[in-house]
Amino acid sequence: MSKMSRLNPLPGLDKDQVKAGLKEVIKDGVASQTMLTLTAGVFLIAFALKLGASNVMIGLLAAIPPLTNLVQLPSILLVEKIRLRKKISVYAATISRSFLLLIGLIPFLWSDRTALAFLFTGLLAHTILNAILVCSWNSWMRDLIPQNQLGTFFSKRLSFATIPAILLTLVAGLFIDFWERHFPDQAIFSYSVLFILGFVAGIIGSYIISRIPEPEMVESDNRINLWQLISLPFKDINYRKLLVFLGSWNFALNLAGPFFAVYLIRRLGMGMA
């Protein structure tokens, strides 16, 4: 089977194909979480601080992921028009994750404000493309995973991805502290190692995504516009309650989270481990 045909949807999936696909989805969860662990959160903040980022820049970097999630809205039209969710996901994931390599190479290529500009641009491009991936991925998984297994399956996937990530976070922190003790003048390059490894994990994840079967999208007789598509869920009162909870929770998390890491690193002088 050629690469292009492997990315095309199938008219129908039997139980064995679904079962094999679910195993690949779990593998992708591990690869994606590995990538996220090495390239986001405290390691991203610490990397930006090493590049000389101000508090304003830290705030901007923290604002990029929730802001670019808005790209999922026009991505709905892209998915509906092309109707090739697997192909969109693989291409978006691969290009998005390639920007992590660019970010990892920043200390080798640029310095000062230029480095911070490329960090901001690279992260912005990475998250925009990732938002397109998430939109097509969610629709794809909705049709692939049996409805009576959705909660159980994603709980299992999260468990398989989180446990290694906890250990990896500690190992990565110990690695950075070890590097800074032995190479204090080149401490920033330890973060390059993490981002390059994160890029490798992301590309492995892209390959795994290409192995997951995609059922064809069901044709709808009723064509509705984007505004109708977006406004439809708001008619559900429980959905509106969920939005209020998620909005307040994420506001607090994104307001305090990045600067909590800055406080630990700058004020308390804690090591990464």
PDB file of N, CA, C and O in Angstrom, residues 86-159:
ATOM      1  N   LYS A  86      -7.592  12.023   8.411  1.00  0.00           N
ATOM      2  CA  LYS A  86      -6.297  11.396   8.655  1.00  0.00           C
ATOM      3  C   LYS A  86      -5.190  12.144   7.933  1.00  0.00           C
ATOM      4  O   LYS A  86      -4.128  12.418   8.496  1.00  0.00           O
ATOM      5  N   LYS A  87      -5.431  12.494   6.692  1.00  0.00           N
ATOM      6  CA  LYS A  87      -4.430  13.214   5.908  1.00  0.00           C
ATOM      7  C   LYS A  87      -4.165  14.591   6.530  1.00  0.00           C
ATOM      8  O   LYS A  87      -3.004  15.014   6.652  1.00  0.00           O
ATOM      9  N   ILE A  88      -5.219  15.283   6.926  1.00  0.00           N
ATOM     10  CA  ILE A  88      -5.054  16.584   7.591  1.00  0.00           C
ATOM     11  C   ILE A  88      -4.251  16.424   8.871  1.00  0.00           C
ATOM     12  O   ILE A  88      -3.336  17.203   9.151  1.00  0.00           O
ATOM     13  N   SER A  89      -4.574  15.403   9.656  1.00  0.00           N
ATOM     14  CA  SER A  89      -3.910  15.187  10.948  1.00  0.00           C
ATOM     15  C   SER A  89      -2.431  14.890  10.768  1.00  0.00           C
ATOM     16  O   SER A  89      -1.581  15.443  11.487  1.00  0.00           O
ATOM     17  N   VAL A  90      -2.103  14.003   9.833  1.00  0.00           N
ATOM     18  CA  VAL A  90      -0.703  13.623   9.624  1.00  0.00           C
ATOM     19  C   VAL A  90       0.118  14.807   9.135  1.00  0.00           C
ATOM     20  O   VAL A  90       1.216  15.076   9.650  1.00  0.00           O
ATOM     21  N   TYR A  91      -0.401  15.534   8.156  1.00  0.00           N
ATOM     22  CA  TYR A  91       0.346  16.678   7.624  1.00  0.00           C
ATOM     23  C   TYR A  91       0.480  17.789   8.672  1.00  0.00           C
ATOM     24  O   TYR A  91       1.564  18.359   8.847  1.00  0.00           O
ATOM     25  N   ALA A  92      -0.623  18.099   9.362  1.00  0.00           N
ATOM     26  CA  ALA A  92      -0.581  19.152  10.378  1.00  0.00           C
ATOM     27  C   ALA A  92       0.370  18.773  11.513  1.00  0.00           C
ATOM     28  O   ALA A  92       1.146  19.609  11.995  1.00  0.00           O
ATOM     29  N   ALA A  93       0.320  17.510  11.951  1.00  0.00           N
ATOM     30  CA  ALA A  93       1.186  17.056  13.038  1.00  0.00           C
ATOM     31  C   ALA A  93       2.649  17.126  12.642  1.00  0.00           C
ATOM     32  O   ALA A  93       3.496  17.615  13.407  1.00  0.00           O
ATOM     33  N   THR A  94       2.966  16.636  11.448  1.00  0.00           N
ATOM     34  CA  THR A  94       4.365  16.591  11.005  1.00  0.00           C
ATOM     35  C   THR A  94       4.954  17.987  10.856  1.00  0.00           C
ATOM     36  O   THR A  94       6.061  18.272  11.332  1.00  0.00           O
ATOM     37  N   ILE A  95       4.223  18.882  10.198  1.00  0.00           N
ATOM     38  CA  ILE A  95       4.728  20.251  10.004  1.00  0.00           C
ATOM     39  C   ILE A  95       4.800  20.975  11.338  1.00  0.00           C
ATOM     40  O   ILE A  95       5.776  21.676  11.636  1.00  0.00           O
ATOM     41  N   SER A  96       3.748  20.813  12.165  1.00  0.00           N
ATOM     42  CA  SER A  96       3.731  21.460  13.471  1.00  0.00           C
ATOM     43  C   SER A  96       4.930  21.046  14.313  1.00  0.00           C
ATOM     44  O   SER A  96       5.626  21.890  14.903  1.00  0.00           O
ATOM     45  N   ARG A  97       5.193  19.766  14.362  1.00  0.00           N
ATOM     46  CA  ARG A  97       6.261  19.250  15.214  1.00  0.00           C
ATOM     47  C   ARG A  97       7.644  19.559  14.663  1.00  0.00           C
ATOM     48  O   ARG A  97       8.629  19.547  15.414  1.00  0.00           O
ATOM     49  N   SER A  98       7.731  19.850  13.367  1.00  0.00           N
ATOM     50  CA  SER A  98       9.016  20.247  12.790  1.00  0.00           C
ATOM     51  C   SER A  98       9.498  21.582  13.359  1.00  0.00           C
ATOM     52  O   SER A  98      10.703  21.836  13.429  1.00  0.00           O
ATOM     53  N   PHE A  99       8.550  22.424  13.779  1.00  0.00           N
ATOM     54  CA  PHE A  99       8.939  23.702  14.372  1.00  0.00           C
ATOM     55  C   PHE A  99       9.619  23.518  15.724  1.00  0.00           C
ATOM     56  O   PHE A  99      10.348  24.402  16.186  1.00  0.00           O
ATOM     57  N   LEU A 100       9.402  22.376  16.376  1.00  0.00           N
ATOM     58  CA  LEU A 100      10.111  22.094  17.630  1.00  0.00           C
ATOM     59  C   LEU A 100      11.600  21.923  17.378  1.00  0.00           C
ATOM     60  O   LEU A 100      12.425  22.274  18.223  1.00  0.00           O
ATOM     61  N   LEU A 101      11.939  21.371  16.217  1.00  0.00           N
ATOM     62  CA  LEU A 101      13.357  21.252  15.853  1.00  0.00           C
ATOM     63  C   LEU A 101      13.966  22.639  15.669  1.00  0.00           C
ATOM     64  O   LEU A 101      15.083  22.893  16.134  1.00  0.00           O
ATOM     65  N   LEU A 102      13.231  23.530  15.010  1.00  0.00           N
ATOM     66  CA  LEU A 102      13.709  24.904  14.840  1.00  0.00           C
ATOM     67  C   LEU A 102      13.942  25.563  16.195  1.00  0.00           C
ATOM     68  O   LEU A 102      14.971  26.210  16.412  1.00  0.00           O
ATOM     69  N   ILE A 103      12.990  25.377  17.122  1.00  0.00           N
ATOM     70  CA  ILE A 103      13.137  25.961  18.454  1.00  0.00           C
ATOM     71  C   ILE A 103      14.357  25.380  19.160  1.00  0.00           C
ATOM     72  O   ILE A 103      15.113  26.096  19.825  1.00  0.00           O
ATOM     73  N   GLY A 104      14.567  24.072  19.016  1.00  0.00           N
ATOM     74  CA  GLY A 104      15.717  23.438  19.648  1.00  0.00           C
ATOM     75  C   GLY A 104      17.049  23.940  19.117  1.00  0.00           C
ATOM     76  O   GLY A 104      18.056  23.942  19.834  1.00  0.00           O
ATOM     77  N   LEU A 105      17.059  24.386  17.864  1.00  0.00           N
ATOM     78  CA  LEU A 105      18.300  24.861  17.249  1.00  0.00           C
ATOM     79  C   LEU A 105      18.561  26.343  17.495  1.00  0.00           C
ATOM     80  O   LEU A 105      19.612  26.856  17.081  1.00  0.00           O
ATOM     81  N   ILE A 106      17.636  27.032  18.132  1.00  0.00           N
ATOM     82  CA  ILE A 106      17.779  28.474  18.355  1.00  0.00           C
ATOM     83  C   ILE A 106      19.109  28.848  19.010  1.00  0.00           C
ATOM     84  O   ILE A 106      19.789  29.770  18.548  1.00  0.00           O
ATOM     85  N   PRO A 107      19.546  28.180  20.104  1.00  0.00           N
ATOM     86  CA  PRO A 107      20.814  28.582  20.736  1.00  0.00           C
ATOM     87  C   PRO A 107      22.033  28.431  19.825  1.00  0.00           C
ATOM     88  O   PRO A 107      23.050  29.111  20.031  1.00  0.00           O
ATOM     89  N   PHE A 108      21.934  27.568  18.834  1.00  0.00           N
ATOM     90  CA  PHE A 108      23.042  27.367  17.901  1.00  0.00           C
ATOM     91  C   PHE A 108      23.079  28.427  16.801  1.00  0.00           C
ATOM     92  O   PHE A 108      24.125  28.667  16.200  1.00  0.00           O
ATOM     93  N   LEU A 109      21.928  29.057  16.537  1.00  0.00           N
ATOM     94  CA  LEU A 109      21.807  29.924  15.369  1.00  0.00           C
ATOM     95  C   LEU A 109      21.618  31.396  15.693  1.00  0.00           C
ATOM     96  O   LEU A 109      22.047  32.258  14.921  1.00  0.00           O
ATOM     97  N   TRP A 110      20.960  31.706  16.827  1.00  0.00           N
ATOM     98  CA  TRP A 110      20.640  33.098  17.129  1.00  0.00           C
ATOM     99  C   TRP A 110      20.890  33.401  18.597  1.00  0.00           C
ATOM    100  O   TRP A 110      21.072  32.495  19.415  1.00  0.00           O
ATOM    101  N   SER A 111      20.864  34.671  18.924  1.00  0.00           N
ATOM    102  CA  SER A 111      21.020  35.086  20.316  1.00  0.00           C
ATOM    103  C   SER A 111      20.208  36.347  20.557  1.00  0.00           C
ATOM    104  O   SER A 111      19.718  36.980  19.623  1.00  0.00           O
ATOM    105  N   ASP A 112      20.085  36.693  21.852  1.00  0.00           N
ATOM    106  CA  ASP A 112      19.425  37.920  22.268  1.00  0.00           C
ATOM    107  C   ASP A 112      17.982  38.001  21.756  1.00  0.00           C
ATOM    108  O   ASP A 112      17.257  37.024  21.775  1.00  0.00           O
ATOM    109  N   ARG A 113      17.586  39.162  21.262  1.00  0.00           N
ATOM    110  CA  ARG A 113      16.204  39.386  20.861  1.00  0.00           C
ATOM    111  C   ARG A 113      15.814  38.545  19.651  1.00  0.00           C
ATOM    112  O   ARG A 113      14.658  38.152  19.506  1.00  0.00           O
ATOM    113  N   THR A 114      16.773  38.307  18.778  1.00  0.00           N
ATOM    114  CA  THR A 114      16.474  37.471  17.611  1.00  0.00           C
ATOM    115  C   THR A 114      16.059  36.081  18.045  1.00  0.00           C
ATOM    116  O   THR A 114      15.126  35.485  17.495  1.00  0.00           O
ATOM    117  N   ALA A 115      16.734  35.537  19.058  1.00  0.00           N
ATOM    118  CA  ALA A 115      16.405  34.207  19.562  1.00  0.00           C
ATOM    119  C   ALA A 115      14.986  34.179  20.128  1.00  0.00           C
ATOM    120  O   ALA A 115      14.221  33.244  19.867  1.00  0.00           O
ATOM    121  N   LEU A 116      14.628  35.220  20.899  1.00  0.00           N
ATOM    122  CA  LEU A 116      13.289  35.275  21.471  1.00  0.00           C
ATOM    123  C   LEU A 116      12.228  35.436  20.380  1.00  0.00           C
ATOM    124  O   LEU A 116      11.137  34.872  20.481  1.00  0.00           O
ATOM    125  N   ALA A 117      12.548  36.188  19.326  1.00  0.00           N
ATOM    126  CA  ALA A 117      11.607  36.355  18.221  1.00  0.00           C
ATOM    127  C   ALA A 117      11.344  35.023  17.526  1.00  0.00           C
ATOM    128  O   ALA A 117      10.204  34.694  17.187  1.00  0.00           O
ATOM    129  N   PHE A 118      12.396  34.247  17.330  1.00  0.00           N
ATOM    130  CA  PHE A 118      12.226  32.950  16.689  1.00  0.00           C
ATOM    131  C   PHE A 118      11.519  31.967  17.622  1.00  0.00           C
ATOM    132  O   PHE A 118      10.761  31.097  17.163  1.00  0.00           O
ATOM    133  N   LEU A 119      11.743  32.083  18.915  1.00  0.00           N
ATOM    134  CA  LEU A 119      11.028  31.236  19.864  1.00  0.00           C
ATOM    135  C   LEU A 119       9.534  31.532  19.795  1.00  0.00           C
ATOM    136  O   LEU A 119       8.709  30.600  19.735  1.00  0.00           O
ATOM    137  N   PHE A 120       9.177  32.801  19.811  1.00  0.00           N
ATOM    138  CA  PHE A 120       7.773  33.195  19.738  1.00  0.00           C
ATOM    139  C   PHE A 120       7.149  32.738  18.417  1.00  0.00           C
ATOM    140  O   PHE A 120       6.060  32.153  18.399  1.00  0.00           O
ATOM    141  N   THR A 121       7.841  32.978  17.305  1.00  0.00           N
ATOM    142  CA  THR A 121       7.313  32.617  15.988  1.00  0.00           C
ATOM    143  C   THR A 121       7.184  31.112  15.839  1.00  0.00           C
ATOM    144  O   THR A 121       6.178  30.609  15.322  1.00  0.00           O
ATOM    145  N   GLY A 122       8.217  30.387  16.279  1.00  0.00           N
ATOM    146  CA  GLY A 122       8.176  28.932  16.167  1.00  0.00           C
ATOM    147  C   GLY A 122       7.058  28.320  16.993  1.00  0.00           C
ATOM    148  O   GLY A 122       6.348  27.415  16.541  1.00  0.00           O
ATOM    149  N   LEU A 123       6.875  28.829  18.219  1.00  0.00           N
ATOM    150  CA  LEU A 123       5.811  28.308  19.081  1.00  0.00           C
ATOM    151  C   LEU A 123       4.444  28.661  18.515  1.00  0.00           C
ATOM    152  O   LEU A 123       3.506  27.856  18.568  1.00  0.00           O
ATOM    153  N   LEU A 124       4.310  29.863  17.939  1.00  0.00           N
ATOM    154  CA  LEU A 124       3.043  30.287  17.349  1.00  0.00           C
ATOM    155  C   LEU A 124       2.669  29.373  16.181  1.00  0.00           C
ATOM    156  O   LEU A 124       1.525  28.900  16.088  1.00  0.00           O
ATOM    157  N   ALA A 125       3.628  29.124  15.280  1.00  0.00           N
ATOM    158  CA  ALA A 125       3.356  28.242  14.140  1.00  0.00           C
ATOM    159  C   ALA A 125       3.035  26.825  14.600  1.00  0.00           C
ATOM    160  O   ALA A 125       2.135  26.170  14.067  1.00  0.00           O
ATOM    161  N   HIS A 126       3.781  26.360  15.584  1.00  0.00           N
ATOM    162  CA  HIS A 126       3.565  25.013  16.126  1.00  0.00           C
ATOM    163  C   HIS A 126       2.153  24.857  16.683  1.00  0.00           C
ATOM    164  O   HIS A 126       1.464  23.868  16.394  1.00  0.00           O
ATOM    165  N   THR A 127       1.693  25.814  17.457  1.00  0.00           N
ATOM    166  CA  THR A 127       0.384  25.691  18.094  1.00  0.00           C
ATOM    167  C   THR A 127      -0.773  25.932  17.115  1.00  0.00           C
ATOM    168  O   THR A 127      -1.841  25.337  17.276  1.00  0.00           O
ATOM    169  N   ILE A 128      -0.583  26.788  16.116  1.00  0.00           N
ATOM    170  CA  ILE A 128      -1.628  26.991  15.108  1.00  0.00           C
ATOM    171  C   ILE A 128      -1.884  25.697  14.349  1.00  0.00           C
ATOM    172  O   ILE A 128      -3.032  25.259  14.170  1.00  0.00           O
ATOM    173  N   LEU A 129      -0.813  25.068  13.892  1.00  0.00           N
ATOM    174  CA  LEU A 129      -0.960  23.812  13.159  1.00  0.00           C
ATOM    175  C   LEU A 129      -1.486  22.703  14.063  1.00  0.00           C
ATOM    176  O   LEU A 129      -2.238  21.828  13.628  1.00  0.00           O
ATOM    177  N   ASN A 130      -1.093  22.749  15.337  1.00  0.00           N
ATOM    178  CA  ASN A 130      -1.592  21.747  16.282  1.00  0.00           C
ATOM    179  C   ASN A 130      -3.091  21.902  16.503  1.00  0.00           C
ATOM    180  O   ASN A 130      -3.795  20.907  16.710  1.00  0.00           O
ATOM    181  N   ALA A 131      -3.598  23.137  16.460  1.00  0.00           N
ATOM    182  CA  ALA A 131      -5.039  23.356  16.602  1.00  0.00           C
ATOM    183  C   ALA A 131      -5.804  22.734  15.437  1.00  0.00           C
ATOM    184  O   ALA A 131      -6.891  22.171  15.617  1.00  0.00           O
ATOM    185  N   ILE A 132      -5.235  22.815  14.228  1.00  0.00           N
ATOM    186  CA  ILE A 132      -5.846  22.168  13.066  1.00  0.00           C
ATOM    187  C   ILE A 132      -5.845  20.656  13.256  1.00  0.00           C
ATOM    188  O   ILE A 132      -6.836  19.975  12.962  1.00  0.00           O
ATOM    189  N   LEU A 133      -4.726  20.134  13.759  1.00  0.00           N
ATOM    190  CA  LEU A 133      -4.630  18.704  14.057  1.00  0.00           C
ATOM    191  C   LEU A 133      -5.703  18.276  15.048  1.00  0.00           C
ATOM    192  O   LEU A 133      -6.388  17.257  14.843  1.00  0.00           O
ATOM    193  N   VAL A 134      -5.867  19.023  16.128  1.00  0.00           N
ATOM    194  CA  VAL A 134      -6.826  18.658  17.173  1.00  0.00           C
ATOM    195  C   VAL A 134      -8.247  18.615  16.622  1.00  0.00           C
ATOM    196  O   VAL A 134      -9.028  17.709  16.947  1.00  0.00           O
ATOM    197  N   CYS A 135      -8.587  19.570  15.766  1.00  0.00           N
ATOM    198  CA  CYS A 135      -9.937  19.629  15.207  1.00  0.00           C
ATOM    199  C   CYS A 135     -10.230  18.383  14.369  1.00  0.00           C
ATOM    200  O   CYS A 135     -11.264  17.724  14.548  1.00  0.00           O
ATOM    201  N   SER A 136      -9.335  18.033  13.456  1.00  0.00           N
ATOM    202  CA  SER A 136      -9.557  16.865  12.611  1.00  0.00           C
ATOM    203  C   SER A 136      -9.448  15.576  13.418  1.00  0.00           C
ATOM    204  O   SER A 136     -10.191  14.611  13.188  1.00  0.00           O
ATOM    205  N   TRP A 137      -8.542  15.551  14.398  1.00  0.00           N
ATOM    206  CA  TRP A 137      -8.341  14.370  15.245  1.00  0.00           C
ATOM    207  C   TRP A 137      -9.590  14.055  16.065  1.00  0.00           C
ATOM    208  O   TRP A 137     -10.016  12.894  16.146  1.00  0.00           O
ATOM    209  N   ASN A 138     -10.195  15.058  16.670  1.00  0.00           N
ATOM    210  CA  ASN A 138     -11.377  14.834  17.504  1.00  0.00           C
ATOM    211  C   ASN A 138     -12.531  14.238  16.692  1.00  0.00           C
ATOM    212  O   ASN A 138     -13.221  13.315  17.139  1.00  0.00           O
ATOM    213  N   SER A 139     -12.730  14.778  15.485  1.00  0.00           N
ATOM    214  CA  SER A 139     -13.781  14.252  14.625  1.00  0.00           C
ATOM    215  C   SER A 139     -13.482  12.813  14.218  1.00  0.00           C
ATOM    216  O   SER A 139     -14.378  11.951  14.206  1.00  0.00           O
ATOM    217  N   TRP A 140     -12.241  12.552  13.905  1.00  0.00           N
ATOM    218  CA  TRP A 140     -11.801  11.219  13.499  1.00  0.00           C
ATOM    219  C   TRP A 140     -12.005  10.204  14.627  1.00  0.00           C
ATOM    220  O   TRP A 140     -12.566   9.133  14.423  1.00  0.00           O
ATOM    221  N   MET A 141     -11.557  10.555  15.831  1.00  0.00           N
ATOM    222  CA  MET A 141     -11.684   9.641  16.968  1.00  0.00           C
ATOM    223  C   MET A 141     -13.146   9.398  17.329  1.00  0.00           C
ATOM    224  O   MET A 141     -13.518   8.312  17.778  1.00  0.00           O
ATOM    225  N   ARG A 142     -13.973  10.417  17.123  1.00  0.00           N
ATOM    226  CA  ARG A 142     -15.409  10.280  17.400  1.00  0.00           C
ATOM    227  C   ARG A 142     -16.018   9.160  16.562  1.00  0.00           C
ATOM    228  O   ARG A 142     -16.917   8.444  17.014  1.00  0.00           O
ATOM    229  N   ASP A 143     -15.550   9.001  15.334  1.00  0.00           N
ATOM    230  CA  ASP A 143     -16.086   7.963  14.452  1.00  0.00           C
ATOM    231  C   ASP A 143     -15.355   6.635  14.585  1.00  0.00           C
ATOM    232  O   ASP A 143     -15.902   5.590  14.211  1.00  0.00           O
ATOM    233  N   LEU A 144     -14.116   6.662  15.082  1.00  0.00           N
ATOM    234  CA  LEU A 144     -13.332   5.428  15.186  1.00  0.00           C
ATOM    235  C   LEU A 144     -13.647   4.637  16.448  1.00  0.00           C
ATOM    236  O   LEU A 144     -13.824   3.410  16.408  1.00  0.00           O
ATOM    237  N   ILE A 145     -13.730   5.330  17.581  1.00  0.00           N
ATOM    238  CA  ILE A 145     -13.876   4.651  18.875  1.00  0.00           C
ATOM    239  C   ILE A 145     -15.353   4.368  19.145  1.00  0.00           C
ATOM    240  O   ILE A 145     -16.181   5.278  19.052  1.00  0.00           O
ATOM    241  N   PRO A 146     -15.693   3.126  19.478  1.00  0.00           N
ATOM    242  CA  PRO A 146     -17.094   2.814  19.813  1.00  0.00           C
ATOM    243  C   PRO A 146     -17.606   3.711  20.933  1.00  0.00           C
ATOM    244  O   PRO A 146     -16.908   3.969  21.914  1.00  0.00           O
ATOM    245  N   GLN A 147     -18.834   4.200  20.781  1.00  0.00           N
ATOM    246  CA  GLN A 147     -19.372   5.190  21.712  1.00  0.00           C
ATOM    247  C   GLN A 147     -19.440   4.699  23.149  1.00  0.00           C
ATOM    248  O   GLN A 147     -19.241   5.466  24.083  1.00  0.00           O
ATOM    249  N   ASN A 148     -19.689   3.399  23.337  1.00  0.00           N
ATOM    250  CA  ASN A 148     -19.782   2.873  24.698  1.00  0.00           C
ATOM    251  C   ASN A 148     -18.417   2.656  25.347  1.00  0.00           C
ATOM    252  O   ASN A 148     -18.327   2.230  26.494  1.00  0.00           O
ATOM    253  N   GLN A 149     -17.330   2.959  24.594  1.00  0.00           N
ATOM    254  CA  GLN A 149     -15.977   2.785  25.123  1.00  0.00           C
ATOM    255  C   GLN A 149     -15.212   4.098  25.234  1.00  0.00           C
ATOM    256  O   GLN A 149     -14.054   4.095  25.652  1.00  0.00           O
ATOM    257  N   LEU A 150     -15.834   5.199  24.852  1.00  0.00           N
ATOM    258  CA  LEU A 150     -15.114   6.481  24.792  1.00  0.00           C
ATOM    259  C   LEU A 150     -14.446   6.840  26.121  1.00  0.00           C
ATOM    260  O   LEU A 150     -13.245   7.103  26.174  1.00  0.00           O
ATOM    261  N   GLY A 151     -15.212   6.871  27.194  1.00  0.00           N
ATOM    262  CA  GLY A 151     -14.666   7.258  28.494  1.00  0.00           C
ATOM    263  C   GLY A 151     -13.602   6.294  28.977  1.00  0.00           C
ATOM    264  O   GLY A 151     -12.519   6.698  29.407  1.00  0.00           O
ATOM    265  N   THR A 152     -13.903   5.002  28.886  1.00  0.00           N
ATOM    266  CA  THR A 152     -12.958   3.983  29.345  1.00  0.00           C
ATOM    267  C   THR A 152     -11.671   4.019  28.537  1.00  0.00           C
ATOM    268  O   THR A 152     -10.563   3.952  29.093  1.00  0.00           O
ATOM    269  N   PHE A 153     -11.824   4.157  27.215  1.00  0.00           N
ATOM    270  CA  PHE A 153     -10.643   4.126  26.359  1.00  0.00           C
ATOM    271  C   PHE A 153      -9.724   5.323  26.614  1.00  0.00           C
ATOM    272  O   PHE A 153      -8.508   5.164  26.751  1.00  0.00           O
ATOM    273  N   PHE A 154     -10.293   6.521  26.679  1.00  0.00           N
ATOM    274  CA  PHE A 154      -9.449   7.700  26.861  1.00  0.00           C
ATOM    275  C   PHE A 154      -8.848   7.753  28.264  1.00  0.00           C
ATOM    276  O   PHE A 154      -7.761   8.311  28.456  1.00  0.00           O
ATOM    277  N   SER A 155      -9.519   7.169  29.240  1.00  0.00           N
ATOM    278  CA  SER A 155      -8.914   7.048  30.572  1.00  0.00           C
ATOM    279  C   SER A 155      -7.702   6.131  30.520  1.00  0.00           C
ATOM    280  O   SER A 155      -6.647   6.417  31.109  1.00  0.00           O
ATOM    281  N   LYS A 156      -7.834   5.036  29.799  1.00  0.00           N
ATOM    282  CA  LYS A 156      -6.724   4.101  29.627  1.00  0.00           C
ATOM    283  C   LYS A 156      -5.575   4.763  28.882  1.00  0.00           C
ATOM    284  O   LYS A 156      -4.411   4.633  29.267  1.00  0.00           O
ATOM    285  N   ARG A 157      -5.912   5.497  27.829  1.00  0.00           N
ATOM    286  CA  ARG A 157      -4.879   6.186  27.041  1.00  0.00           C
ATOM    287  C   ARG A 157      -4.143   7.217  27.894  1.00  0.00           C
ATOM    288  O   ARG A 157      -2.913   7.332  27.828  1.00  0.00           O
ATOM    289  N   LEU A 158      -4.902   7.948  28.702  1.00  0.00           N
ATOM    290  CA  LEU A 158      -4.295   8.956  29.563  1.00  0.00           C
ATOM    291  C   LEU A 158      -3.371   8.322  30.596  1.00  0.00           C
ATOM    292  O   LEU A 158      -2.290   8.851  30.888  1.00  0.00           O
ATOM    293  N   SER A 159      -3.769   7.186  31.132  1.00  0.00           N
ATOM    294  CA  SER A 159      -2.937   6.485  32.122  1.00  0.00           C
ATOM    295  C   SER A 159      -1.630   6.017  31.503  1.00  0.00           C
ATOM    296  O   SER A 159      -0.552   6.210  32.076  1.00  0.00           O
TER     297      SER A 159
END
